[in-house]
XYZ file of C-alpha atoms in Angstrom:
724
model
C -37.507 8.718 30.482
C -34.044 7.926 30.196
C -31.289 10.235 29.641
C -27.587 10.643 28.567
C -25.257 12.934 30.744
C -22.137 13.663 30.578
C -20.966 12.705 34.025
C -16.949 12.125 33.936
C -16.504 10.902 37.631
C -18.810 9.376 39.982
C -20.498 10.900 43.200
C -22.413 9.441 46.755
C -25.899 10.616 47.417
C -28.257 9.677 50.455
C -29.546 6.336 48.907
C -27.364 5.280 46.037
C -23.833 5.335 44.561
C -22.867 6.152 41.062
C -19.908 4.679 39.382
C -18.561 6.461 35.714
C -18.205 4.502 33.078
C -14.224 5.229 33.084
C -14.218 4.072 37.064
C -15.611 0.468 36.063
C -13.595 0.374 32.790
C -10.693 2.118 33.321
C -9.346 5.426 31.744
C -9.457 5.987 27.888
C -5.889 5.880 26.156
C -5.962 8.002 23.115
C -2.937 7.472 20.592
C -2.343 9.507 18.504
C -0.440 7.709 15.205
C 2.548 9.036 13.250
C 1.137 10.566 10.273
C 3.056 8.021 7.642
C 4.038 9.101 4.073
C 1.659 7.007 1.623
C 5.141 5.278 0.168
C 5.986 3.620 3.318
C 2.724 2.533 3.819
C 2.913 0.795 0.894
C 6.325 -0.245 1.439
C 5.272 -1.907 4.372
C 2.174 -3.745 2.998
C 4.303 -4.988 -0.034
C 7.518 -6.223 1.885
C 5.643 -9.067 4.370
C 7.690 -12.067 3.760
C 7.101 -15.667 4.356
C 9.412 -19.011 5.618
C 10.768 -20.118 1.890
C 11.086 -16.778 0.626
C 14.185 -14.911 -0.530
C 15.036 -12.331 1.417
C 18.197 -9.780 1.204
C 20.242 -8.753 4.220
C 21.967 -5.171 4.384
C 25.054 -6.257 4.686
C 25.352 -10.274 3.747
C 23.324 -10.140 0.611
C 20.390 -12.488 -0.992
C 19.702 -15.316 1.233
C 16.374 -17.856 2.085
C 14.037 -17.023 5.129
C 13.613 -20.284 6.855
C 11.400 -19.196 9.725
C 11.210 -17.849 13.026
C 13.452 -19.738 15.893
C 14.475 -19.603 19.291
C 17.773 -19.691 20.142
C 19.068 -20.922 23.760
C 22.242 -19.752 24.734
C 23.114 -20.265 28.512
C 19.419 -21.179 29.025
C 18.249 -17.681 27.624
C 15.959 -17.924 25.022
C 15.542 -15.263 22.322
C 13.872 -15.321 18.599
C 15.862 -15.257 15.937
C 15.372 -15.473 11.964
C 16.793 -17.891 10.482
C 18.277 -17.434 7.260
C 20.570 -19.705 4.620
C 23.141 -18.608 2.335
C 24.711 -20.540 -0.420
C 27.277 -23.192 0.692
C 25.376 -24.284 3.295
C 25.619 -21.085 5.377
C 23.143 -20.116 8.260
C 23.006 -16.916 9.843
C 20.881 -16.154 12.973
C 19.139 -12.772 13.630
C 18.432 -12.040 16.294
C 14.394 -10.028 16.047
C 15.184 -6.725 17.363
C 17.548 -6.296 14.062
C 14.597 -7.408 11.872
C 14.792 -3.837 9.837
C 17.982 -5.402 8.208
C 16.895 -7.608 5.875
C 13.643 -7.308 3.296
C 11.862 -9.004 0.736
C 13.817 -9.693 -2.425
C 10.653 -10.712 -4.840
C 8.428 -13.852 -5.580
C 10.379 -14.047 -8.759
C 13.316 -17.100 -7.551
C 14.123 -18.475 -10.897
C 18.074 -17.817 -12.319
C 18.725 -15.857 -8.399
C 22.100 -17.315 -6.708
C 22.243 -17.011 -2.989
C 25.494 -15.136 -2.042
C 27.853 -16.467 0.412
C 28.675 -15.386 4.034
C 31.750 -12.883 3.725
C 31.888 -12.544 0.477
C 33.045 -9.671 -1.198
C 30.612 -9.972 -4.532
C 27.965 -8.408 -2.709
C 29.550 -5.328 -1.195
C 30.065 -4.970 -4.978
C 27.256 -5.308 -6.752
C 26.042 -2.706 -3.632
C 27.806 -0.099 -4.104
C 27.824 -0.472 -8.378
C 24.195 -0.088 -7.919
C 24.854 2.985 -5.761
C 26.653 4.551 -8.493
C 23.825 4.037 -10.856
C 21.335 5.177 -8.172
C 23.388 8.652 -7.506
C 22.737 9.189 -11.838
C 18.868 8.388 -11.140
C 18.523 10.053 -8.488
C 19.778 13.276 -9.910
C 17.480 12.968 -13.208
C 14.626 12.361 -11.041
C 14.969 15.439 -9.057
C 15.306 17.768 -12.128
C 12.554 16.155 -13.201
C 10.999 17.104 -10.053
C 12.207 20.516 -9.865
C 11.172 21.683 -13.184
C 7.533 20.269 -12.441
C 7.620 22.483 -8.812
C 8.267 25.792 -11.430
C 5.560 25.445 -13.044
C 2.689 27.772 -11.786
C -1.405 27.291 -11.963
C -3.875 29.542 -10.665
C -4.630 28.666 -7.003
C -8.208 27.836 -6.036
C -9.660 29.170 -3.447
C -10.907 27.342 -0.057
C -13.977 25.771 0.692
C -17.136 27.428 -0.356
C -20.467 27.319 0.872
C -21.666 25.572 -2.281
C -18.803 22.889 -1.965
C -19.299 22.297 1.589
C -23.359 21.290 0.418
C -21.508 19.244 -2.455
C -19.828 17.243 0.076
C -23.226 16.860 2.308
C -24.866 15.259 -0.168
C -22.523 12.117 0.052
C -24.961 9.215 0.705
C -22.134 7.654 2.567
C -19.634 7.956 5.486
C -16.374 8.735 4.212
C -13.217 6.366 5.542
C -10.086 8.178 7.473
C -8.024 7.262 4.501
C -10.688 8.972 2.140
C -10.979 12.424 3.884
C -7.165 12.304 3.913
C -6.822 11.564 0.103
C -9.521 14.354 -0.384
C -7.734 16.831 1.423
C -4.275 15.934 -0.108
C -6.049 16.801 -3.336
C -7.889 20.258 -2.363
C -4.496 21.168 -0.989
C -2.852 20.654 -4.485
C -5.208 22.996 -5.748
C -4.843 25.634 -3.577
C -1.061 25.360 -3.301
C -0.635 27.618 -7.192
C 1.320 24.403 -8.372
C 0.579 21.972 -10.448
C -0.943 18.944 -9.536
C 0.447 15.134 -10.537
C -1.041 12.721 -7.890
C -1.880 9.045 -8.285
C -5.206 8.547 -5.793
C -4.235 4.504 -5.232
C -7.607 2.521 -3.529
C -8.745 -0.531 -4.015
C -11.938 -1.690 -5.884
C -15.167 0.163 -4.847
C -13.108 2.272 -1.548
C -14.114 5.584 -2.912
C -11.623 6.728 -5.637
C -14.306 8.405 -7.351
C -16.017 10.400 -4.747
C -12.070 11.763 -4.576
C -11.920 13.195 -8.817
C -16.051 14.308 -8.242
C -15.077 16.872 -5.645
C -12.134 18.291 -7.211
C -13.564 18.275 -10.319
C -16.557 20.400 -8.214
C -13.599 22.733 -6.863
C -12.179 23.262 -10.581
C -15.746 24.089 -12.104
C -17.190 26.045 -9.533
C -13.624 28.425 -10.329
C -14.600 28.588 -13.916
C -12.239 25.726 -15.198
C -13.467 22.497 -17.067
C -12.554 19.283 -16.601
C -12.404 16.316 -18.291
C -12.611 12.580 -17.010
C -10.613 10.093 -19.494
C -11.744 6.198 -18.899
C -10.724 3.276 -20.922
C -13.928 1.753 -21.985
C -17.231 2.878 -23.303
C -19.334 1.209 -20.418
C -17.342 2.820 -17.430
C -17.771 6.206 -19.590
C -21.486 5.608 -19.735
C -21.602 4.871 -16.100
C -19.467 7.684 -14.507
C -21.635 10.157 -17.061
C -24.927 8.587 -14.839
C -23.068 9.038 -11.738
C -21.455 12.645 -11.903
C -25.162 13.543 -13.335
C -26.713 12.148 -10.295
C -24.260 13.137 -7.852
C -24.412 17.079 -9.951
C -28.087 17.450 -9.995
C -28.776 20.729 -8.319
C -25.788 22.744 -9.483
C -25.640 24.572 -12.757
C -22.956 22.342 -14.120
C -23.600 20.883 -17.470
C -21.843 17.532 -18.180
C -21.384 15.292 -21.419
C -19.565 12.236 -22.438
C -17.515 11.301 -25.605
C -17.383 8.071 -26.347
C -18.745 5.300 -29.461
C -21.927 5.243 -27.448
C -22.685 8.566 -28.520
C -23.637 9.675 -32.072
C -21.727 11.403 -34.692
C -23.912 14.698 -34.375
C -24.156 14.441 -30.681
C -20.178 14.234 -30.352
C -19.728 16.817 -32.700
C -22.203 19.171 -30.625
C -20.348 18.070 -27.467
C -16.823 19.847 -29.039
C -18.605 22.644 -30.128
C -19.787 23.354 -26.375
C -16.474 22.109 -25.067
C -14.736 24.619 -27.257
C -17.001 27.685 -26.224
C -16.944 27.003 -22.410
C -20.225 25.903 -22.150
C -19.515 22.168 -21.150
C -18.113 22.017 -18.131
C -17.249 18.588 -17.261
C -16.781 15.839 -20.086
C -16.254 11.949 -19.782
C -14.427 10.436 -22.372
C -12.991 7.413 -23.841
C -9.610 7.984 -26.231
C -11.847 10.388 -28.680
C -10.607 13.309 -26.044
C -6.893 12.470 -27.031
C -7.919 14.646 -30.432
C -9.485 17.443 -28.744
C -6.066 18.964 -27.675
C -7.230 22.333 -28.880
C -11.101 22.368 -28.388
C -10.899 23.547 -24.420
C -11.726 26.542 -23.754
C -10.186 27.055 -20.277
C -8.936 23.537 -19.325
C -7.807 23.062 -15.715
C -8.165 19.659 -14.700
C -7.364 15.897 -16.088
C -8.810 12.790 -14.471
C -7.386 9.539 -16.062
C -9.125 6.710 -14.468
C -7.976 2.997 -14.610
C -4.867 3.998 -15.355
C -3.461 0.525 -15.919
C -5.237 0.586 -19.286
C -3.351 3.578 -21.447
C 0.515 3.567 -22.470
C 2.742 6.031 -21.732
C 2.083 8.253 -24.817
C -1.331 8.537 -23.869
C -0.767 9.715 -20.558
C 1.850 12.063 -21.761
C -0.405 13.407 -24.276
C -3.474 13.983 -22.245
C -0.393 16.503 -20.024
C -0.355 18.055 -22.864
C -3.222 19.132 -23.355
C -2.162 22.535 -21.480
C 1.486 23.396 -19.636
C -0.399 24.399 -16.104
C -3.240 21.504 -16.212
C -3.900 19.540 -12.981
C -3.695 15.730 -13.320
C -5.005 13.541 -10.959
C -4.885 9.702 -11.433
C -6.824 6.764 -9.997
C -6.371 3.289 -9.797
C -6.280 -0.045 -7.842
C -3.860 -1.955 -9.106
C -1.044 0.422 -10.538
C 1.497 -0.275 -13.643
C 4.894 -0.368 -11.573
C 6.070 2.402 -14.308
C 3.623 4.870 -12.532
C 4.131 3.194 -8.727
C 7.549 3.486 -8.888
C 7.427 7.252 -10.417
C 5.097 8.169 -7.373
C 7.218 6.286 -4.575
C 10.047 8.032 -6.166
C 8.689 11.313 -4.863
C 8.000 12.420 -8.510
C 4.272 12.116 -8.586
C 2.278 12.566 -4.999
C 0.845 9.365 -3.854
C -2.443 9.336 -1.891
C -3.511 6.136 -0.508
C -7.151 4.719 0.013
C -7.011 1.100 2.460
C -9.848 1.275 4.489
C -12.980 -0.580 3.484
C -16.463 1.072 3.308
C -18.387 -0.345 6.267
C -19.995 -3.864 5.603
C -17.679 -4.825 3.013
C -17.068 -8.294 2.923
C -14.360 -9.634 1.723
C -14.626 -12.070 -1.638
C -13.904 -16.038 -1.574
C -11.892 -16.898 -3.954
C -11.683 -20.398 -5.751
C -9.375 -21.889 -8.488
C -10.630 -24.867 -10.147
C -10.610 -27.210 -13.182
C -13.832 -27.067 -15.158
C -16.916 -28.540 -13.475
C -20.441 -28.178 -14.356
C -21.803 -29.324 -11.310
C -19.987 -26.574 -9.695
C -20.961 -23.916 -11.735
C -24.770 -25.213 -11.972
C -24.182 -25.152 -7.833
C -22.859 -20.994 -8.106
C -25.297 -19.665 -10.619
C -28.505 -21.475 -8.741
C -27.267 -20.361 -5.503
C -26.958 -16.737 -6.535
C -30.116 -16.921 -8.355
C -32.182 -18.379 -4.934
C -30.893 -15.543 -2.946
C -32.297 -12.975 -5.693
C -28.889 -11.925 -7.259
C -26.801 -12.278 -10.660
C -23.545 -13.967 -11.948
C -20.931 -12.585 -14.586
C -19.713 -15.351 -16.787
C -15.993 -13.520 -18.263
C -14.028 -15.411 -21.063
C -11.086 -13.819 -22.581
C -12.058 -14.086 -26.556
C -15.305 -13.558 -28.430
C -14.694 -16.333 -30.224
C -15.308 -18.635 -26.856
C -18.568 -17.001 -26.230
C -21.193 -19.318 -28.447
C -19.651 -22.272 -26.955
C -19.764 -21.220 -23.479
C -23.093 -19.813 -24.165
C -24.610 -23.129 -25.496
C -22.483 -25.233 -22.686
C -24.744 -22.729 -19.632
C -27.825 -23.354 -21.364
C -27.407 -27.325 -21.369
C -25.848 -26.908 -17.782
C -27.907 -24.323 -16.339
C -31.695 -24.363 -17.894
C -33.149 -22.488 -15.664
C -31.090 -19.508 -15.932
C -31.436 -16.101 -18.414
C -28.491 -15.649 -20.227
C -27.173 -12.157 -21.969
C -24.341 -11.169 -24.051
C -21.801 -8.205 -23.887
C -18.708 -7.756 -25.962
C -16.678 -5.035 -27.798
C -17.884 -5.903 -31.362
C -21.401 -5.510 -30.597
C -23.397 -1.995 -31.130
C -23.892 0.638 -28.715
C -27.276 0.193 -29.053
C -27.250 -3.387 -28.819
C -24.500 -3.179 -25.447
C -26.069 -0.311 -24.041
C -29.229 -2.396 -24.062
C -27.815 -5.671 -22.779
C -26.129 -4.402 -19.586
C -29.229 -2.178 -18.963
C -31.507 -5.559 -18.817
C -29.104 -7.172 -16.565
C -28.936 -4.227 -14.257
C -32.509 -4.656 -14.145
C -32.960 -7.850 -13.088
C -34.021 -9.295 -16.696
C -31.093 -11.939 -16.896
C -29.511 -14.104 -14.244
C -26.143 -14.235 -15.862
C -24.040 -11.788 -18.045
C -21.880 -13.551 -20.601
C -19.181 -11.166 -21.597
C -15.434 -10.583 -22.182
C -12.910 -8.144 -19.739
C -15.289 -5.182 -21.273
C -16.705 -5.182 -18.009
C -13.333 -4.899 -15.916
C -13.643 -1.579 -15.248
C -16.465 0.726 -13.753
C -19.618 -1.558 -13.811
C -20.860 -1.628 -10.224
C -24.231 -3.856 -9.857
C -24.731 -4.290 -6.287
C -27.124 -7.214 -6.632
C -24.252 -9.145 -8.884
C -22.093 -11.122 -6.573
C -21.022 -14.078 -7.785
C -18.033 -14.020 -10.817
C -16.603 -16.826 -13.197
C -13.843 -16.487 -14.841
C -12.815 -18.754 -18.102
C -9.548 -19.194 -19.105
C -8.049 -17.108 -16.257
C -4.033 -17.613 -17.147
C -5.043 -15.380 -20.598
C -5.898 -12.410 -18.431
C -3.166 -10.355 -16.588
C -2.750 -10.118 -12.801
C -4.170 -6.411 -12.466
C -7.022 -7.596 -14.966
C -8.133 -10.773 -12.301
C -8.167 -8.175 -9.661
C -10.285 -5.595 -11.364
C -12.501 -8.273 -12.781
C -13.257 -9.583 -9.173
C -13.947 -6.564 -7.705
C -17.041 -6.110 -9.897
C -18.702 -8.181 -7.694
C -18.951 -8.263 -3.728
C -19.574 -4.495 -3.597
C -22.217 -4.453 -1.424
C -22.976 -6.184 2.348
C -23.018 -9.245 0.195
C -20.702 -12.617 0.294
C -19.487 -12.439 -2.922
C -17.859 -15.586 -4.643
C -15.502 -15.776 -7.243
C -14.276 -18.757 -9.545
C -11.688 -19.509 -11.888
C -11.980 -22.057 -14.461
C -9.057 -23.717 -15.505
C -9.424 -25.953 -19.186
C -8.861 -29.476 -18.301
C -5.401 -30.807 -19.048
C -3.824 -27.764 -19.709
C -0.164 -27.215 -18.440
C 0.203 -23.413 -17.644
C 3.330 -21.072 -17.684
C 5.189 -20.340 -14.252
C 3.850 -16.492 -14.393
C -0.119 -17.856 -15.202
C 0.441 -19.734 -12.126
C 1.743 -17.284 -9.740
C -1.083 -15.283 -10.817
C -3.622 -17.693 -10.022
C -1.634 -18.453 -6.838
C -1.739 -14.660 -5.788
C -5.844 -14.229 -6.472
C -6.590 -16.654 -4.311
C -3.949 -16.147 -1.640
C -4.704 -12.575 -1.569
C -8.829 -12.497 -0.766
C -8.990 -9.842 1.754
C -9.517 -6.630 1.423
C -7.215 -3.560 0.406
C -5.211 -6.324 -1.488
C -4.499 -3.907 -4.614
C -1.280 -3.061 -2.959
C 0.176 -6.645 -2.669
C -1.389 -7.296 -5.891
C 0.664 -4.192 -6.780
C 3.530 -5.378 -5.497
C 3.488 -9.002 -7.053
C 2.990 -7.165 -10.483
C 6.284 -5.397 -9.596
C 8.369 -8.640 -8.959
C 6.191 -10.619 -12.005
C 7.081 -7.900 -14.524
C 9.530 -5.596 -12.968
C 9.220 -1.677 -12.276
C 9.410 -0.877 -16.211
C 11.565 2.027 -17.620
C 11.023 5.181 -15.591
C 13.619 7.341 -16.969
C 14.753 6.010 -20.018
C 16.708 3.347 -18.430
C 15.579 -0.450 -17.592
C 15.015 -0.544 -13.745
C 14.175 -3.820 -13.081
C 17.544 -5.315 -13.703
C 18.620 -2.932 -10.698
C 15.739 -4.551 -9.005
C 16.590 -7.970 -9.280
C 19.862 -7.331 -8.396
C 18.890 -6.080 -4.633
C 15.160 -6.906 -4.166
C 12.157 -4.186 -4.573
C 12.455 -2.878 -0.859
C 16.558 -2.457 -0.951
C 16.084 -0.872 -3.886
C 13.474 1.705 -2.875
C 15.035 2.221 0.373
C 18.526 2.887 -1.980
C 17.047 4.951 -4.228
C 15.510 7.062 -1.487
C 18.492 7.492 0.571
C 20.750 8.680 -3.131
C 17.498 11.059 -3.588
C 18.339 12.643 -0.088
C 22.115 12.675 -0.760
C 21.795 14.227 -3.433
C 19.251 16.713 -2.023
C 21.916 17.474 0.948
C 24.639 17.378 -1.264
C 26.216 14.683 0.756
C 29.494 13.048 -0.127
C 29.679 9.462 -1.648
C 30.827 7.733 1.537
C 28.240 8.963 4.307
C 26.959 6.614 6.266
C 22.847 5.942 6.180
C 20.773 4.782 8.842
C 19.282 1.657 7.275
C 22.881 0.333 6.664
C 23.527 -0.815 10.507
C 21.739 -2.259 13.298
C 22.879 -1.895 16.918
C 23.628 -5.458 18.170
C 22.106 -5.252 21.669
C 23.168 -8.425 24.134
C 21.336 -8.615 27.460
C 21.734 -11.903 28.678
C 17.482 -11.905 29.176
C 14.518 -13.780 27.219
C 13.379 -11.674 24.204
C 11.017 -12.879 21.708
C 6.784 -13.195 21.860
C 5.654 -16.838 22.787
C 4.349 -18.563 20.582
C 1.308 -18.923 23.042
C 0.888 -15.289 23.260
C 0.467 -14.717 19.425
C 0.096 -18.349 18.004
C -0.075 -16.922 13.872
C 3.529 -17.069 12.504
C 2.628 -14.153 10.102
C 1.192 -12.042 12.449
C 4.474 -12.473 15.065
C 6.557 -11.707 12.130
C 4.522 -8.823 11.725
C 4.908 -7.700 15.193
C 8.480 -8.052 14.925
C 8.633 -5.592 11.843
C 6.446 -3.386 13.964
C 8.643 -3.082 16.593
C 12.015 -3.236 14.464
C 10.658 0.186 13.045
C 9.750 2.012 16.297
C 11.724 5.277 16.523
C 11.337 6.883 19.934
C 9.467 6.266 23.085
C 6.251 7.369 22.556
C 5.772 5.123 19.842
C 7.384 2.284 21.650
C 4.602 3.135 24.187
C 2.007 3.588 22.155
C 2.692 -0.204 20.182
C 2.482 -1.342 23.781
C -0.879 -0.224 25.095
C -1.872 -1.812 21.603
C -0.062 -5.206 22.019
C -1.759 -5.145 25.691
C -5.149 -4.518 24.038
C -5.179 -7.422 21.891
C -3.668 -9.707 23.441
C -3.546 -8.945 26.951
C -0.986 -8.310 29.459
C 2.593 -8.258 28.447
C 5.015 -11.654 29.169
C 8.228 -10.833 30.409
C 9.882 -11.879 27.513
C 7.912 -8.983 25.775
C 8.486 -6.856 27.971
C 12.605 -7.102 27.822
C 11.512 -7.062 24.090
C 10.111 -3.485 24.228
C 12.502 -2.526 26.570
C 15.233 -3.643 24.074
C 14.163 -1.715 21.457
C 13.829 1.348 23.528
C 17.686 0.757 24.172
C 18.337 -0.026 20.210
C 16.286 3.478 19.525
C 19.077 5.436 22.216
C 22.291 2.800 21.004
C 21.392 4.343 17.360
C 21.243 7.896 18.086
C 24.265 7.607 20.004
C 26.158 5.703 17.290
C 26.759 2.642 19.592
C 27.267 -0.528 17.411
C 27.356 -3.034 19.810
C 25.980 -3.186 23.477
C 26.738 -6.099 25.814
C 25.532 -6.175 29.167
C 26.118 -8.095 32.327
C 25.174 -8.378 35.893
C 28.139 -5.839 37.132
C 29.324 -4.513 33.760
C 28.591 -3.306 30.001
C 30.480 -3.537 27.371
C 29.849 -0.543 24.058
C 31.931 -0.769 20.649
C 30.670 2.662 18.701
C 29.883 2.751 14.732
C 31.987 4.512 12.837
C 30.024 7.429 12.323
C 29.672 8.240 15.858
C 33.691 8.612 16.353
C 33.599 12.445 14.321
C 32.554 13.606 18.497
C 35.799 11.576 19.237
C 37.138 14.229 21.644
C 33.668 14.413 23.717
C 33.809 10.338 24.098
C 37.392 10.734 25.535
C 36.583 13.543 27.689
C 33.223 11.496 29.322
C 35.422 8.551 29.899
C 38.570 10.806 31.459
C 35.767 12.109 33.954
C 34.736 9.072 35.535
C 37.475 6.771 35.447
C 36.600 4.505 37.986
C 33.130 3.802 35.852
C 34.259 4.024 32.397
C 37.126 2.804 31.135
C 38.705 2.353 27.514
C 40.125 -0.777 26.035
C 42.407 -1.265 23.582
C 39.676 -2.712 20.463
C 38.410 1.276 21.619
C 35.334 -0.065 22.907
C 34.390 1.109 26.284
C 33.971 -0.833 30.114
C 31.158 0.412 31.966
C 31.431 -0.693 35.962
C 27.691 -0.396 37.272
C 26.501 -2.230 40.435
C 24.623 -5.506 40.554
C 21.092 -5.044 39.477
C 17.880 -7.152 38.699
C 17.286 -7.791 34.908
C 14.705 -4.312 34.988
C 17.033 -2.117 36.447
C 19.869 -3.461 34.284
C 17.544 -2.623 31.220
C 17.051 0.949 32.345
C 21.243 1.656 32.910
C 21.466 0.629 29.584
C 19.218 3.444 28.404
C 20.835 5.618 31.132
C 23.906 5.240 29.336
C 23.036 5.049 25.972
C 21.007 8.113 26.246
C 24.293 10.185 27.942
C 26.566 9.188 24.701
C 23.841 10.261 22.935
C 24.062 13.575 24.216
C 27.776 13.980 23.395
C 26.927 12.758 19.369
C 23.759 13.890 18.951
C 22.393 16.960 21.474
C 19.505 17.621 19.731
C 18.098 13.687 19.444
C 19.284 13.423 23.104
C 17.283 16.657 24.538
C 14.074 14.840 22.637
């Protein structure tokens, strides 16, 4: 008989010596990560850049990123980002200042590089700041108007709600739990909810909606879930009925698949309050005054609805809660969420045992198609064959019968009668057919765990989010799924179509929906947010910098600051310590991963975050080489220099020189007082920099002295930050 005992420390007995797990493997370190806003998570995902892409430098404008290089000066290696500008100009940016650059976007056509030292970039940025202040003012007024609308505050968690949650057959991911908590918090707040839940295909957005619906229904309110297709309405109706079984909740559906008699009965039941939840397509739009007590509108797959339709849904009732679900939100919706007008929750963690879908772009090949369908059939699965036109279906069906005579084929499209479409889907789900030949009607909501091969014909005729949603119909279980994008022979594709397919082939990892949304921004622009075309502004400065400038403008409007205020993102301290600062290639081989680590290091804000990052690096890659140790200490120096307003710090063996940013000169008297207090240590130079005499020290101590001096200056310019 073996038992597990809660022993934290070893001990010695007469005939044995026992060691605990911690004594053998070392102490456990629990890292508490700082909770970041969903918009920050998204922008970190969307702003990754690769060699050859256009980037934007805060001070110098649009350039091209030519990769990471090691620059050697006086025998000291330093990792730098090589940037190219117009006229052959080059800039080597130290990796510790990587936060000064951002990704411009995928759109490279008709984009001119800036010239180093030119005032054209500063003029464009200044003009955009003025426009963004006007946009920020309008956005904040919209947000304030929404915040003034009161809504009934739902009661906190009840016993029935907990019982409903316990019926969920899967283990919730951390992101899913966070999204549920944020939605429930909105419902309990007494303010109208307008939240976007953005999560990849099959990552659990529907469960978030179901729990919100249960909260509303339990307290006497009605819920409507609006979906774009009849098939999705059917599937959600079945899922809701199964999930709410055992609770006194009446659920109905309104779609083309419902008879006129049943639809009329459902509408009457909504009016008298006997139906609690209705799953509906666009048919619900005519039900504006037909609810007895509507409390929540859930919009699923919002990218399929027009702006007018979504706004019409909100007018059902002034204080109705709105919950929007999407894997690839349209740029306008995402921009509103990133701007803070709508709340945003991200679900980025895949379910347990989910495998990424393998994607292949290829010309039509009968042998490959036969092999793909038969391989799926032999492992007990089924295949989707999707075409963009109903007119193509008969020819494709005939070809498939010739290529794979062993496979049985069913068809599904929007012009079929509801009874035939329902029968075809049921037969395919039950395994009576090997292949479902369909249009994009299966794009949303179809969840068949045994269907794990997807063949998409003429993929260039689909949009990017459509392709991503279609691919998400497979690979929803624990089996490796495959997606084939079949191009017609000898067909020349447009530039945008080629880019869409490149994105689909490249982004084949789990949780790529946010990257798809960012690429969609590149291709389509942000769209019209407040009656003013924003995409032209974005093309001037790039996606990431545009978003940062908009947030800064909104912050200025909140705090009523002047136009000339200095933002933290506008500058970064330049630090020279005559020590190698880099992540060696033999420590982290992958270039993309090294770039990602540099970006994360550049975003560190304090000692606690730096310590956590060091622990993570050690855990993933092993003991830190001296170059990485110096990099981490330089990041600490940089953090304190930023707080102290030190724009430049040069440290040598016997002295260091610091130059201050104009933002620090507001407390010039305190700086002069410190210099006067120790004339042997500090000396004010004619260029207003400060020379600091220090004893000759080894590298590690030199960095410690740099931190010490930066903290001393920070205590003068920002006492609260220095104390922290």
